[in-house]
mmCIF file of N, CA and C in Angstrom:
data_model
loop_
_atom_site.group_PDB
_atom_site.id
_atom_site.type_symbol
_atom_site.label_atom_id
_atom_site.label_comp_id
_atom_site.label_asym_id
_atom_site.label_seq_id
_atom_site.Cartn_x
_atom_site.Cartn_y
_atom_site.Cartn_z
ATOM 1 N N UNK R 1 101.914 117.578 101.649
ATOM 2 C CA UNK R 1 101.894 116.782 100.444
ATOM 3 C C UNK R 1 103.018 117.262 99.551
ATOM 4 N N UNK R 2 103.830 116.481 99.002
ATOM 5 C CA UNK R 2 104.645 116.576 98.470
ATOM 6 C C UNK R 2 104.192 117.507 96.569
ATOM 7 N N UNK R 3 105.431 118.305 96.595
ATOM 8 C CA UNK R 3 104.921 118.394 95.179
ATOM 9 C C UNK R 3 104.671 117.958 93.779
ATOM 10 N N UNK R 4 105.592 117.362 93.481
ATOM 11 C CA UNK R 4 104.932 116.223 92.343
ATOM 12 C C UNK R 4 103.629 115.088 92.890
ATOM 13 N N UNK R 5 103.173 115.087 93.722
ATOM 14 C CA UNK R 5 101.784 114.864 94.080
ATOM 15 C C UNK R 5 100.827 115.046 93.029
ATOM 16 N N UNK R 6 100.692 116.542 93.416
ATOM 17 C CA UNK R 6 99.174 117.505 92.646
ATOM 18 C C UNK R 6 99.758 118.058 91.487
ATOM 19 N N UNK R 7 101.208 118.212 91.107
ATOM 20 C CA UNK R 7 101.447 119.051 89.777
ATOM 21 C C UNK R 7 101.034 118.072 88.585
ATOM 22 N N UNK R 8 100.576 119.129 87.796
ATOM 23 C CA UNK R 8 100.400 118.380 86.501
ATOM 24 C C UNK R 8 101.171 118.374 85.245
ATOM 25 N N UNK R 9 102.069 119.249 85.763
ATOM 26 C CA UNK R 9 103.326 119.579 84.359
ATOM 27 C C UNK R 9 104.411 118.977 85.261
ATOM 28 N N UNK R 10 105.495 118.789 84.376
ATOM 29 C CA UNK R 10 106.332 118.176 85.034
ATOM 30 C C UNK R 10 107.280 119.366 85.843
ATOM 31 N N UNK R 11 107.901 118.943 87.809
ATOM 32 C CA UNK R 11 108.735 119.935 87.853
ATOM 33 C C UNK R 11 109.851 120.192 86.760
ATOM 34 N N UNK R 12 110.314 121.613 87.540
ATOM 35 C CA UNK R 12 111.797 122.227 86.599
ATOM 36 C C UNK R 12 112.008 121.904 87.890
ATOM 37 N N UNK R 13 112.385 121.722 88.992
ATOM 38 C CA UNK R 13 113.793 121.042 89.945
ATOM 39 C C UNK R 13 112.988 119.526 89.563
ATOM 40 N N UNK R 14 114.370 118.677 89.837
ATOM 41 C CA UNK R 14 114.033 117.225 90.001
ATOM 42 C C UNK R 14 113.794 117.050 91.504
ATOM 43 N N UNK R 15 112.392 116.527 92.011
ATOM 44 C CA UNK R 15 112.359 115.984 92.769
ATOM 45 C C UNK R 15 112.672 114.948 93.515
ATOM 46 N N UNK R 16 112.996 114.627 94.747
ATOM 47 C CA UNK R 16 113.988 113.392 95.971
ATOM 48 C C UNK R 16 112.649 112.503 95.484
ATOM 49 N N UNK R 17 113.716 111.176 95.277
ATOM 50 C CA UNK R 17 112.815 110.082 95.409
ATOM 51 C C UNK R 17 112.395 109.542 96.619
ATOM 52 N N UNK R 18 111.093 109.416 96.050
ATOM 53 C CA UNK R 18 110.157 108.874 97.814
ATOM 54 C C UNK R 18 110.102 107.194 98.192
ATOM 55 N N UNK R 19 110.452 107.411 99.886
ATOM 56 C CA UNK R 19 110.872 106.675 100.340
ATOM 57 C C UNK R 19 109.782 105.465 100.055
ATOM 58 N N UNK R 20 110.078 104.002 100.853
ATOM 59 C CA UNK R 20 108.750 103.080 100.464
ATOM 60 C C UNK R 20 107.738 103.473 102.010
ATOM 61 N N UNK R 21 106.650 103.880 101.131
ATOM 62 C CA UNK R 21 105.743 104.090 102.276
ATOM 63 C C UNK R 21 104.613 102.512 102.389
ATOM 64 N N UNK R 22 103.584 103.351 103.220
ATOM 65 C CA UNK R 22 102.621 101.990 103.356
ATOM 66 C C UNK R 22 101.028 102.489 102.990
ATOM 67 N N UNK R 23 100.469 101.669 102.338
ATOM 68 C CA UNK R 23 99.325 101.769 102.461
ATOM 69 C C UNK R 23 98.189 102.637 103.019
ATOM 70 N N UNK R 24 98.495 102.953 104.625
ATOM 71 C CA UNK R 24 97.780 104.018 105.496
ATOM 72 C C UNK R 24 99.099 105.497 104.692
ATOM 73 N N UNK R 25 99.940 105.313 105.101
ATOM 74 C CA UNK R 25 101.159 106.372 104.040
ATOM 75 C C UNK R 25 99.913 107.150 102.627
ATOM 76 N N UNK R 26 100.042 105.714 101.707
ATOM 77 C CA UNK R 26 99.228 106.411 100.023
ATOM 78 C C UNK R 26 97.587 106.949 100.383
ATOM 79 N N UNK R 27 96.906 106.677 101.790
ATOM 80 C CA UNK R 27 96.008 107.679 101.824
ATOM 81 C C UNK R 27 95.431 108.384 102.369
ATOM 82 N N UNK R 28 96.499 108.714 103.060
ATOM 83 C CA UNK R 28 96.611 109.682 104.052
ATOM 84 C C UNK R 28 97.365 110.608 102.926
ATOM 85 N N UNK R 29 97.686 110.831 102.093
ATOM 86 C CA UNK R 29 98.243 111.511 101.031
ATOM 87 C C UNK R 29 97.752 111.643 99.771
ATOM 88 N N UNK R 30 96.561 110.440 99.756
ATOM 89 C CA UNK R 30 96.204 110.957 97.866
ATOM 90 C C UNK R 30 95.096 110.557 98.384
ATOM 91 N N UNK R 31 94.249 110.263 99.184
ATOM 92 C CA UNK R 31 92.866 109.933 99.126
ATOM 93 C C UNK R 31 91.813 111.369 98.966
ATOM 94 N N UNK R 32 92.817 112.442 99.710
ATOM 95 C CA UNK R 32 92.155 113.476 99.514
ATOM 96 C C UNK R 32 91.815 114.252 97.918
ATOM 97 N N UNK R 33 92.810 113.856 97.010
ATOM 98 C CA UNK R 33 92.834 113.959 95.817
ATOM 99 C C UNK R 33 91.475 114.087 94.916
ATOM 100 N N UNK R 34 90.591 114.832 94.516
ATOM 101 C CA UNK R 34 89.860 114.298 93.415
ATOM 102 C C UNK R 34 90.543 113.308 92.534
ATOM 103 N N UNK R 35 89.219 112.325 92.370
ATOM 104 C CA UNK R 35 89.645 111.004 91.369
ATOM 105 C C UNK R 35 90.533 110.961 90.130
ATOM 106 N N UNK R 36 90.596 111.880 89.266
ATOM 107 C CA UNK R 36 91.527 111.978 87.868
ATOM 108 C C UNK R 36 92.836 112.855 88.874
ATOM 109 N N UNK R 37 92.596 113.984 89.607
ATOM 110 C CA UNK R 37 94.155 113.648 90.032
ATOM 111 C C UNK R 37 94.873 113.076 90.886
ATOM 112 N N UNK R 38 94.095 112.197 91.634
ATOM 113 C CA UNK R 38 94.390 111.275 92.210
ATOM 114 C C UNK R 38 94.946 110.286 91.428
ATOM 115 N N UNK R 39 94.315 109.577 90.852
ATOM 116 C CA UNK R 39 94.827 108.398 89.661
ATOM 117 C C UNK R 39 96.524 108.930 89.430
ATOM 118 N N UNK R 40 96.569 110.095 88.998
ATOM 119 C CA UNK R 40 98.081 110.786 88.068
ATOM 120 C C UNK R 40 98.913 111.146 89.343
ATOM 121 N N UNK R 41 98.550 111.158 90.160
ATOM 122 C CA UNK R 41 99.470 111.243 91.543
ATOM 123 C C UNK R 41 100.205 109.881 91.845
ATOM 124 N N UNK R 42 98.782 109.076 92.030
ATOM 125 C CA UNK R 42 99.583 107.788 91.874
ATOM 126 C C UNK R 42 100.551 106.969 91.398
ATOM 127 N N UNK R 43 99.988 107.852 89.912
ATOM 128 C CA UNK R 43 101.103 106.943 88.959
ATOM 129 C C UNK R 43 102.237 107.540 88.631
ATOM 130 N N UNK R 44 102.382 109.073 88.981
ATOM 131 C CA UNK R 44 103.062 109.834 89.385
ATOM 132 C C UNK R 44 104.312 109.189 90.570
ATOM 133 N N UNK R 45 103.910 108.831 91.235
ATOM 134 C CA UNK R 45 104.478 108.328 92.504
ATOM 135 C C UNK R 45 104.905 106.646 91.810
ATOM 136 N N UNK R 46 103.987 106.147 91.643
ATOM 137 C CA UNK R 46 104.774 104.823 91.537
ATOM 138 C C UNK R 46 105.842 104.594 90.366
ATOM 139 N N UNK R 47 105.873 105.601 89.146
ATOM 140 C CA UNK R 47 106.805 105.749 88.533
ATOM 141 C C UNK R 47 108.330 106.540 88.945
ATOM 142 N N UNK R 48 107.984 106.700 90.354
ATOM 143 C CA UNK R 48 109.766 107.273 91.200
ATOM 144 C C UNK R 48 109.818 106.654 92.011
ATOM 145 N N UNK R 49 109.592 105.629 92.241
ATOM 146 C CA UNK R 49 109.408 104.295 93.621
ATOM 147 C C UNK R 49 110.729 103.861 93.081
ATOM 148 N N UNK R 50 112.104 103.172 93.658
ATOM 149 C CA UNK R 50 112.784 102.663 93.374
ATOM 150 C C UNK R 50 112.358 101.111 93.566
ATOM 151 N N UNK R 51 112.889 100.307 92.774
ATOM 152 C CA UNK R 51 112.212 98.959 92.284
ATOM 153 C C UNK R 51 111.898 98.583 94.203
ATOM 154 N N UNK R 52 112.757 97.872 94.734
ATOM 155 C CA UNK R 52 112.621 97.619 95.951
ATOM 156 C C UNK R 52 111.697 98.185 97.148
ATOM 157 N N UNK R 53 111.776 99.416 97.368
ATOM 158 C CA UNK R 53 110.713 99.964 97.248
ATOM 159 C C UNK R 53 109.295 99.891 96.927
ATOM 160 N N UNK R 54 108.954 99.563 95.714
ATOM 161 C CA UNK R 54 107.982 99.368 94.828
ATOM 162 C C UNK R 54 107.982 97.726 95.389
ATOM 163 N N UNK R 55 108.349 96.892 95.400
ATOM 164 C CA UNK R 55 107.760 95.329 95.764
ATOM 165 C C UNK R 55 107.551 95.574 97.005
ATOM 166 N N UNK R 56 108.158 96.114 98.162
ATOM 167 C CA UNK R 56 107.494 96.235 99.394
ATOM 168 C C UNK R 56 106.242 96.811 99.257
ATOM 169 N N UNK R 57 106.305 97.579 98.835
ATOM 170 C CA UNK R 57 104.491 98.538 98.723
ATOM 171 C C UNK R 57 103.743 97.376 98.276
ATOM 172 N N UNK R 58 104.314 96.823 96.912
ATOM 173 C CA UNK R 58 102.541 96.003 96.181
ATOM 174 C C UNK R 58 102.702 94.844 97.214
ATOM 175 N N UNK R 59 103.478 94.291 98.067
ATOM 176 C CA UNK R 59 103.447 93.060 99.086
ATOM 177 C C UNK R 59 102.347 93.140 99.717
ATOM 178 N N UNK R 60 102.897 94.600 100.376
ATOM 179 C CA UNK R 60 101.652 95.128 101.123
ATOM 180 C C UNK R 60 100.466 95.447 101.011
ATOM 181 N N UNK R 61 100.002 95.949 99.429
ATOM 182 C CA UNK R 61 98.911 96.266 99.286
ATOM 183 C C UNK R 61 97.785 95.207 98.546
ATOM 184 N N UNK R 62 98.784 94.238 98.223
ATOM 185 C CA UNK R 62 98.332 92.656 97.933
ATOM 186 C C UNK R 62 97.874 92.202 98.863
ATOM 187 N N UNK R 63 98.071 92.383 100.039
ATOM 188 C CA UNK R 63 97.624 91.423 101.356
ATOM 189 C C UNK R 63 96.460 92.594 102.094
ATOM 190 N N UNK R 64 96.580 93.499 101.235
ATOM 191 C CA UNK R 64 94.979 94.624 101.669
ATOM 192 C C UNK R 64 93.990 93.980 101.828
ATOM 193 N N UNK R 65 93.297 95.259 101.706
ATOM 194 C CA UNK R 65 91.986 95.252 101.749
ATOM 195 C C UNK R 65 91.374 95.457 99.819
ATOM 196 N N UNK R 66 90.077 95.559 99.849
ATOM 197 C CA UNK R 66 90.485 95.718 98.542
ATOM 198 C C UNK R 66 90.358 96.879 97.403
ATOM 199 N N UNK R 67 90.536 97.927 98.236
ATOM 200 C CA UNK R 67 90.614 99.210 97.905
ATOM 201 C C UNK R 67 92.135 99.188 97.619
ATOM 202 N N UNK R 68 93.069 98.509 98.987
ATOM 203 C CA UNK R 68 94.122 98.379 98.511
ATOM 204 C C UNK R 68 94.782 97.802 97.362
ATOM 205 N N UNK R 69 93.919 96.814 97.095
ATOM 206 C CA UNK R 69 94.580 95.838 96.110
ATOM 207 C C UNK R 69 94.215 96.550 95.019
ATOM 208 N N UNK R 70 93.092 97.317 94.175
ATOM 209 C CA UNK R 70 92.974 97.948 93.436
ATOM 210 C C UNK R 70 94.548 99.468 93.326
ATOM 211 N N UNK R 71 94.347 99.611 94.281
ATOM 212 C CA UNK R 71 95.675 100.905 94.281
ATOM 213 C C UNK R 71 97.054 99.849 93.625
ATOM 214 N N UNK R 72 97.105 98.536 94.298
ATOM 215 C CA UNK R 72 98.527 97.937 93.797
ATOM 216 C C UNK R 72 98.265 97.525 92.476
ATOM 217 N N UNK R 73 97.238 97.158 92.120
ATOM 218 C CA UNK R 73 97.315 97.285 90.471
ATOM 219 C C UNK R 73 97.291 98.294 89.596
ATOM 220 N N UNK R 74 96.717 99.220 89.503
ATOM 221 C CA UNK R 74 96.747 100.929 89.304
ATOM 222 C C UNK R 74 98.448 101.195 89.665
ATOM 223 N N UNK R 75 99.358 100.671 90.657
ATOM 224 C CA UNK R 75 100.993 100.613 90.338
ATOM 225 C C UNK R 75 101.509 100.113 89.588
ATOM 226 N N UNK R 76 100.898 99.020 89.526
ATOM 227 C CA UNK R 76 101.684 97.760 88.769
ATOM 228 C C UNK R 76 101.505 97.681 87.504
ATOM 229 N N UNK R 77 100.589 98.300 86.864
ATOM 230 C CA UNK R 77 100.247 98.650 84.985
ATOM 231 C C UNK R 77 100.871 100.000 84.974
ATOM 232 N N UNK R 78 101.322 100.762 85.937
ATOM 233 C CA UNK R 78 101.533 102.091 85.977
ATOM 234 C C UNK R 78 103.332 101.949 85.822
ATOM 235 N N UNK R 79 103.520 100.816 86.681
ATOM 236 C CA UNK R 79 105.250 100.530 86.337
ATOM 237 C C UNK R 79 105.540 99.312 85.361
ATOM 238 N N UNK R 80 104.747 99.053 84.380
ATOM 239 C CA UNK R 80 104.418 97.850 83.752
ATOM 240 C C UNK R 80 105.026 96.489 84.178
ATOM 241 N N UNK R 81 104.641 96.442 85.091
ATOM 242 C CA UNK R 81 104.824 95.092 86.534
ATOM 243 C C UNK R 81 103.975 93.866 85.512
ATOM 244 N N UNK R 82 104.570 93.303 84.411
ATOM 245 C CA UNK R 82 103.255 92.659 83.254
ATOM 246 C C UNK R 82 103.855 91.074 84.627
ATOM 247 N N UNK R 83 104.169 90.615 85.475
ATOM 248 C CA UNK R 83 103.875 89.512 86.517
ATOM 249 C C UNK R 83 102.777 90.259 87.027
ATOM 250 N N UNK R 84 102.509 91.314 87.652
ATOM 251 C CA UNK R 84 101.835 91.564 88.561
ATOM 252 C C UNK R 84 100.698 91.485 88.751
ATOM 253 N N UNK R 85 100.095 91.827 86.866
ATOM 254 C CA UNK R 85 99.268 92.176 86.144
ATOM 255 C C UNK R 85 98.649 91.167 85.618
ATOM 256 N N UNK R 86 99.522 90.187 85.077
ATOM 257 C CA UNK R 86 98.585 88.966 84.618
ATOM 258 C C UNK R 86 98.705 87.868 85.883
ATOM 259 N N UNK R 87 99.073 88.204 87.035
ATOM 260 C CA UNK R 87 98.334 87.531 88.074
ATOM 261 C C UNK R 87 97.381 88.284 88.454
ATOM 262 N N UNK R 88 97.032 89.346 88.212
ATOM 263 C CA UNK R 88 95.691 90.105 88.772
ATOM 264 C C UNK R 88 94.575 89.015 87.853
ATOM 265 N N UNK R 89 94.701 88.900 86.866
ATOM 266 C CA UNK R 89 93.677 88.273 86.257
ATOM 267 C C UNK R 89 93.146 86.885 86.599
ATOM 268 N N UNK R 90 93.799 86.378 87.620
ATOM 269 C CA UNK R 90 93.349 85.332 88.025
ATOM 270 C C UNK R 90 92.403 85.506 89.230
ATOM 271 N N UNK R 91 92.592 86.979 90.070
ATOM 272 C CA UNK R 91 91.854 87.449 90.968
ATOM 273 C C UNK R 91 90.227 87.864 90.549
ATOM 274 N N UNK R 92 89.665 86.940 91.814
ATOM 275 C CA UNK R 92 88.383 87.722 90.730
ATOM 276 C C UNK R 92 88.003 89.144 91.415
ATOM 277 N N UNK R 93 88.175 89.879 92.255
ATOM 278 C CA UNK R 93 88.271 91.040 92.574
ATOM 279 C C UNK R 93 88.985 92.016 91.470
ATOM 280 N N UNK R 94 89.903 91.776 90.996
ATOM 281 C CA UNK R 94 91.097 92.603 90.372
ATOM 282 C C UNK R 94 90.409 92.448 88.238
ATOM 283 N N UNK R 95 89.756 91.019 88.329
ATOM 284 C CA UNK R 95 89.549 90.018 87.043
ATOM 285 C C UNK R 95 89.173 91.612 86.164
ATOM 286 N N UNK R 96 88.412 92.271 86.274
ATOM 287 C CA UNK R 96 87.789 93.521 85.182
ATOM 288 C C UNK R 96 88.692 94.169 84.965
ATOM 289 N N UNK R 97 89.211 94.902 85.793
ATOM 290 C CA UNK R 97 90.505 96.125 85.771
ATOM 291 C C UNK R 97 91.763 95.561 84.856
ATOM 292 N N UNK R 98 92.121 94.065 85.346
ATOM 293 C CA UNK R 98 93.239 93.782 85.192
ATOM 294 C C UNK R 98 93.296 93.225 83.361
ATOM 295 N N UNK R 99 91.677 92.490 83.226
ATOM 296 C CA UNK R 99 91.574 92.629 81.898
ATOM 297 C C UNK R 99 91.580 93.927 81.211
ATOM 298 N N UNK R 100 91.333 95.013 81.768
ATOM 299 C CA UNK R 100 91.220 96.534 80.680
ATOM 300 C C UNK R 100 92.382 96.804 80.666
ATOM 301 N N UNK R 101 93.262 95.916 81.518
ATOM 302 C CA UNK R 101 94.897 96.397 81.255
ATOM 303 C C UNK R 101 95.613 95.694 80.629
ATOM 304 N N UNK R 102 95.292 94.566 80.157
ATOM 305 C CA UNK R 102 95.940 93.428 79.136
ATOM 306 C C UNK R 102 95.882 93.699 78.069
ATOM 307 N N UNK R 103 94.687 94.767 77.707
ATOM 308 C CA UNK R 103 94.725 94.946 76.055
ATOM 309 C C UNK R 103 95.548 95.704 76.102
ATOM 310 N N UNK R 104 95.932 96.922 77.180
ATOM 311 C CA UNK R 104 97.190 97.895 76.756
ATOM 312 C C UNK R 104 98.655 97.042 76.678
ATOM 313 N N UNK R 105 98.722 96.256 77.767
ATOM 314 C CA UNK R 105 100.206 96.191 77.984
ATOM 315 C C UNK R 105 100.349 94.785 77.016
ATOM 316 N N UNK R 106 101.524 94.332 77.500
ATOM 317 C CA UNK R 106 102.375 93.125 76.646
ATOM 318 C C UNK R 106 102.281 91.965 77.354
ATOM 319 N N UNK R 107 101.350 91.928 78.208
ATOM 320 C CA UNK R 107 101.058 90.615 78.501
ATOM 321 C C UNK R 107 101.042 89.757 77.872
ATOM 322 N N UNK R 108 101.925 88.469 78.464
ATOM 323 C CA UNK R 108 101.810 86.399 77.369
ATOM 324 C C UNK R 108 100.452 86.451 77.009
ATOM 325 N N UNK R 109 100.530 86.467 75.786
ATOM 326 C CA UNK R 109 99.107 85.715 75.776
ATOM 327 C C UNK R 109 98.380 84.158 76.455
ATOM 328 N N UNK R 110 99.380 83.684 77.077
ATOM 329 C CA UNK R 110 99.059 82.733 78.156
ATOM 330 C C UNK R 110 98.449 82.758 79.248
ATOM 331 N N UNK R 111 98.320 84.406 79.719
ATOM 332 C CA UNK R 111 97.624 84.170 81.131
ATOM 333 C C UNK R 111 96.498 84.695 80.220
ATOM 334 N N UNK R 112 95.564 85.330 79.737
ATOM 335 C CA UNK R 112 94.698 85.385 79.285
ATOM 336 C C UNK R 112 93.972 84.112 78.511
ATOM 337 N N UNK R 113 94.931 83.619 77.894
ATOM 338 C CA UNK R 113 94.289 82.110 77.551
ATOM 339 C C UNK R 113 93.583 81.223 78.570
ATOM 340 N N UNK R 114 94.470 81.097 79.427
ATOM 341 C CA UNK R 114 94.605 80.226 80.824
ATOM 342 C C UNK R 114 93.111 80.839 81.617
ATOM 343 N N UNK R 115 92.974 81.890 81.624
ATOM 344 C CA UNK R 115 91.638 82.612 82.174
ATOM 345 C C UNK R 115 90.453 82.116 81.426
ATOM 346 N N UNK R 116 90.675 82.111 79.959
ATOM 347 C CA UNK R 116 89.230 81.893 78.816
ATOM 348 C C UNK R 116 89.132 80.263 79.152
ATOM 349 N N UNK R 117 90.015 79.790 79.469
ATOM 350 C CA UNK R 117 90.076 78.215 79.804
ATOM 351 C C UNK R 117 89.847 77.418 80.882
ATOM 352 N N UNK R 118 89.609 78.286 81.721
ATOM 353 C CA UNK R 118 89.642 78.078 83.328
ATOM 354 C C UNK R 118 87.631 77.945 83.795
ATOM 355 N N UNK R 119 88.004 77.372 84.831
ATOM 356 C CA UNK R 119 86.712 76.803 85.146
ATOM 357 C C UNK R 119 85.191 78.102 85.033
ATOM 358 N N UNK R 120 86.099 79.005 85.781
ATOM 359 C CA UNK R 120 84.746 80.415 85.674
ATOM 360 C C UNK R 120 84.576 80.546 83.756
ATOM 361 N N UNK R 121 85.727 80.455 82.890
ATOM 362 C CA UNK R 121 85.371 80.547 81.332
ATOM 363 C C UNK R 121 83.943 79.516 81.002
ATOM 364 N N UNK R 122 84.187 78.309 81.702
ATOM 365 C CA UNK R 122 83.065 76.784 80.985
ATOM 366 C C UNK R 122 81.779 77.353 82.629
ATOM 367 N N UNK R 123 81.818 78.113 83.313
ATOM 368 C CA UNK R 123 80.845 78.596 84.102
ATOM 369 C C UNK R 123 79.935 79.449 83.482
ATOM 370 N N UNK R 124 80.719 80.118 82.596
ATOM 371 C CA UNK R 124 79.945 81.575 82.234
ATOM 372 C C UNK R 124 79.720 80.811 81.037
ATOM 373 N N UNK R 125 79.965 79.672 80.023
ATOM 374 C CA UNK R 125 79.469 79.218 78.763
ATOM 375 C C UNK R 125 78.295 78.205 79.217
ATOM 376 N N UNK R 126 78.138 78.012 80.299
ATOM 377 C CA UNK R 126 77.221 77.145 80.425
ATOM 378 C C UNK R 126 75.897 78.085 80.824
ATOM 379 N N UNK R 127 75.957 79.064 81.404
ATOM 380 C CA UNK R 127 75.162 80.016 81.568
ATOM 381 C C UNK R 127 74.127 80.363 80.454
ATOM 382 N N UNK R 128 75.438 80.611 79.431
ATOM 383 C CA UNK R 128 75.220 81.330 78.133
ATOM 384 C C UNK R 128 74.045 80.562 77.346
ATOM 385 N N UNK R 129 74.806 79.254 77.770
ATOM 386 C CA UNK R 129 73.852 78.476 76.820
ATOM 387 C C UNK R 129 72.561 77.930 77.183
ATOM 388 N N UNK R 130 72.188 77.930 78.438
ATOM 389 C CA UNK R 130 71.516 77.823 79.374
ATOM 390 C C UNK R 130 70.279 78.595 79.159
ATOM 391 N N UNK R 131 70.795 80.363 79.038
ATOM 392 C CA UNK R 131 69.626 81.139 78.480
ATOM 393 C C UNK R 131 68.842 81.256 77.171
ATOM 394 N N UNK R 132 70.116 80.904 76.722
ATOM 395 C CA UNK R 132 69.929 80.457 75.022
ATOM 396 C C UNK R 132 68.788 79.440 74.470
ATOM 397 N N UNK R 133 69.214 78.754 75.083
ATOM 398 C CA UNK R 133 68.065 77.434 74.656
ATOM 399 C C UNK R 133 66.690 77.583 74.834
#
C-alpha cells in the first residue's frame, strides 16, 4: 500500500502520481482500511488522480456495482465533479448521499429543483397527504 494511503499528515517527499486503476485496484487497497481512514485515503487518492485518469475510474465505477457507485461519488464530491454529482441525484441509489452533498458544494440549483419536481417529488406528496387526512 502506498504511502499517502494511510498517512494522515501530509508527506515531506511529494509523492508519484497514481496511475488510473480499477475498481477491483481501489479494494484490494483501501477496503482493508477502517471506515474514517478509509474515506481520507480515498479522497486522498482521488485528489492526485490526473483528470483523465479520474473519468476512466468514475466510467468504471458508474457501471458498478453499487458499492462501487457509492466509492465514484465519494470521488466525485471529493474532486468537486459538481456534473457528476448532480447527476447522482437523479439516481435513486446515490439520491441520499448525493443530496448531503449538494448542500456542501455549488451545485445549479436546477438539478435539485428538477428532483423536488420530478415524479418521485408528487409520489412522496401524495403519500404525505394521504396519511394526513
Amino acid at each position: 500500500m502506498a504511502a499517502y494511503e494511510a498517512s494522515q499528515t501530509p508527506p515531506s517527499q511529494p509523492q508519484p502520481t497514481p496511475a488510473p486503476r480499477t475498481s477491483a485496484w481501489l479494494r484490494a487497497h483501501f477496503d482493508l482500511l477502517p471506515f474514517p481512514a478509509r474515506m481520507g485515503a480515498l479522497a486522498r487518492y482521488a485528489r492526485a488522480l490526473p483528470a483523465d485518469a479520474y473519468g476512466t475510474l468514475r466510467d468504471a465505477l458508474a457501471a458498478g456495482t453499487p458499492d462501487e457507485r457509492h466509492t465514484g461519488l465519494l470521488l466525485a464530491v471529493t474532486r468537486r465533479d459538481l456534473a457528476t454529482a448532480a447527476e447522482a441525484l437523479t439516481d435513486p441509489l446515490l439520491r441520499r448521499r448525493a443530496l448531503s452533498a449538494a448542500i456542501r458544494l455549488p451545485i445549479p440549483d436546477a438539478a435539485p429543483e428538477q428532483l423536488s419536481l420530478s415524479d418521485i417529488g408528487a409520489e412522496r406528496g401524495t403519500r404525505r397527504t394521504a396519511f394526513c387526512a
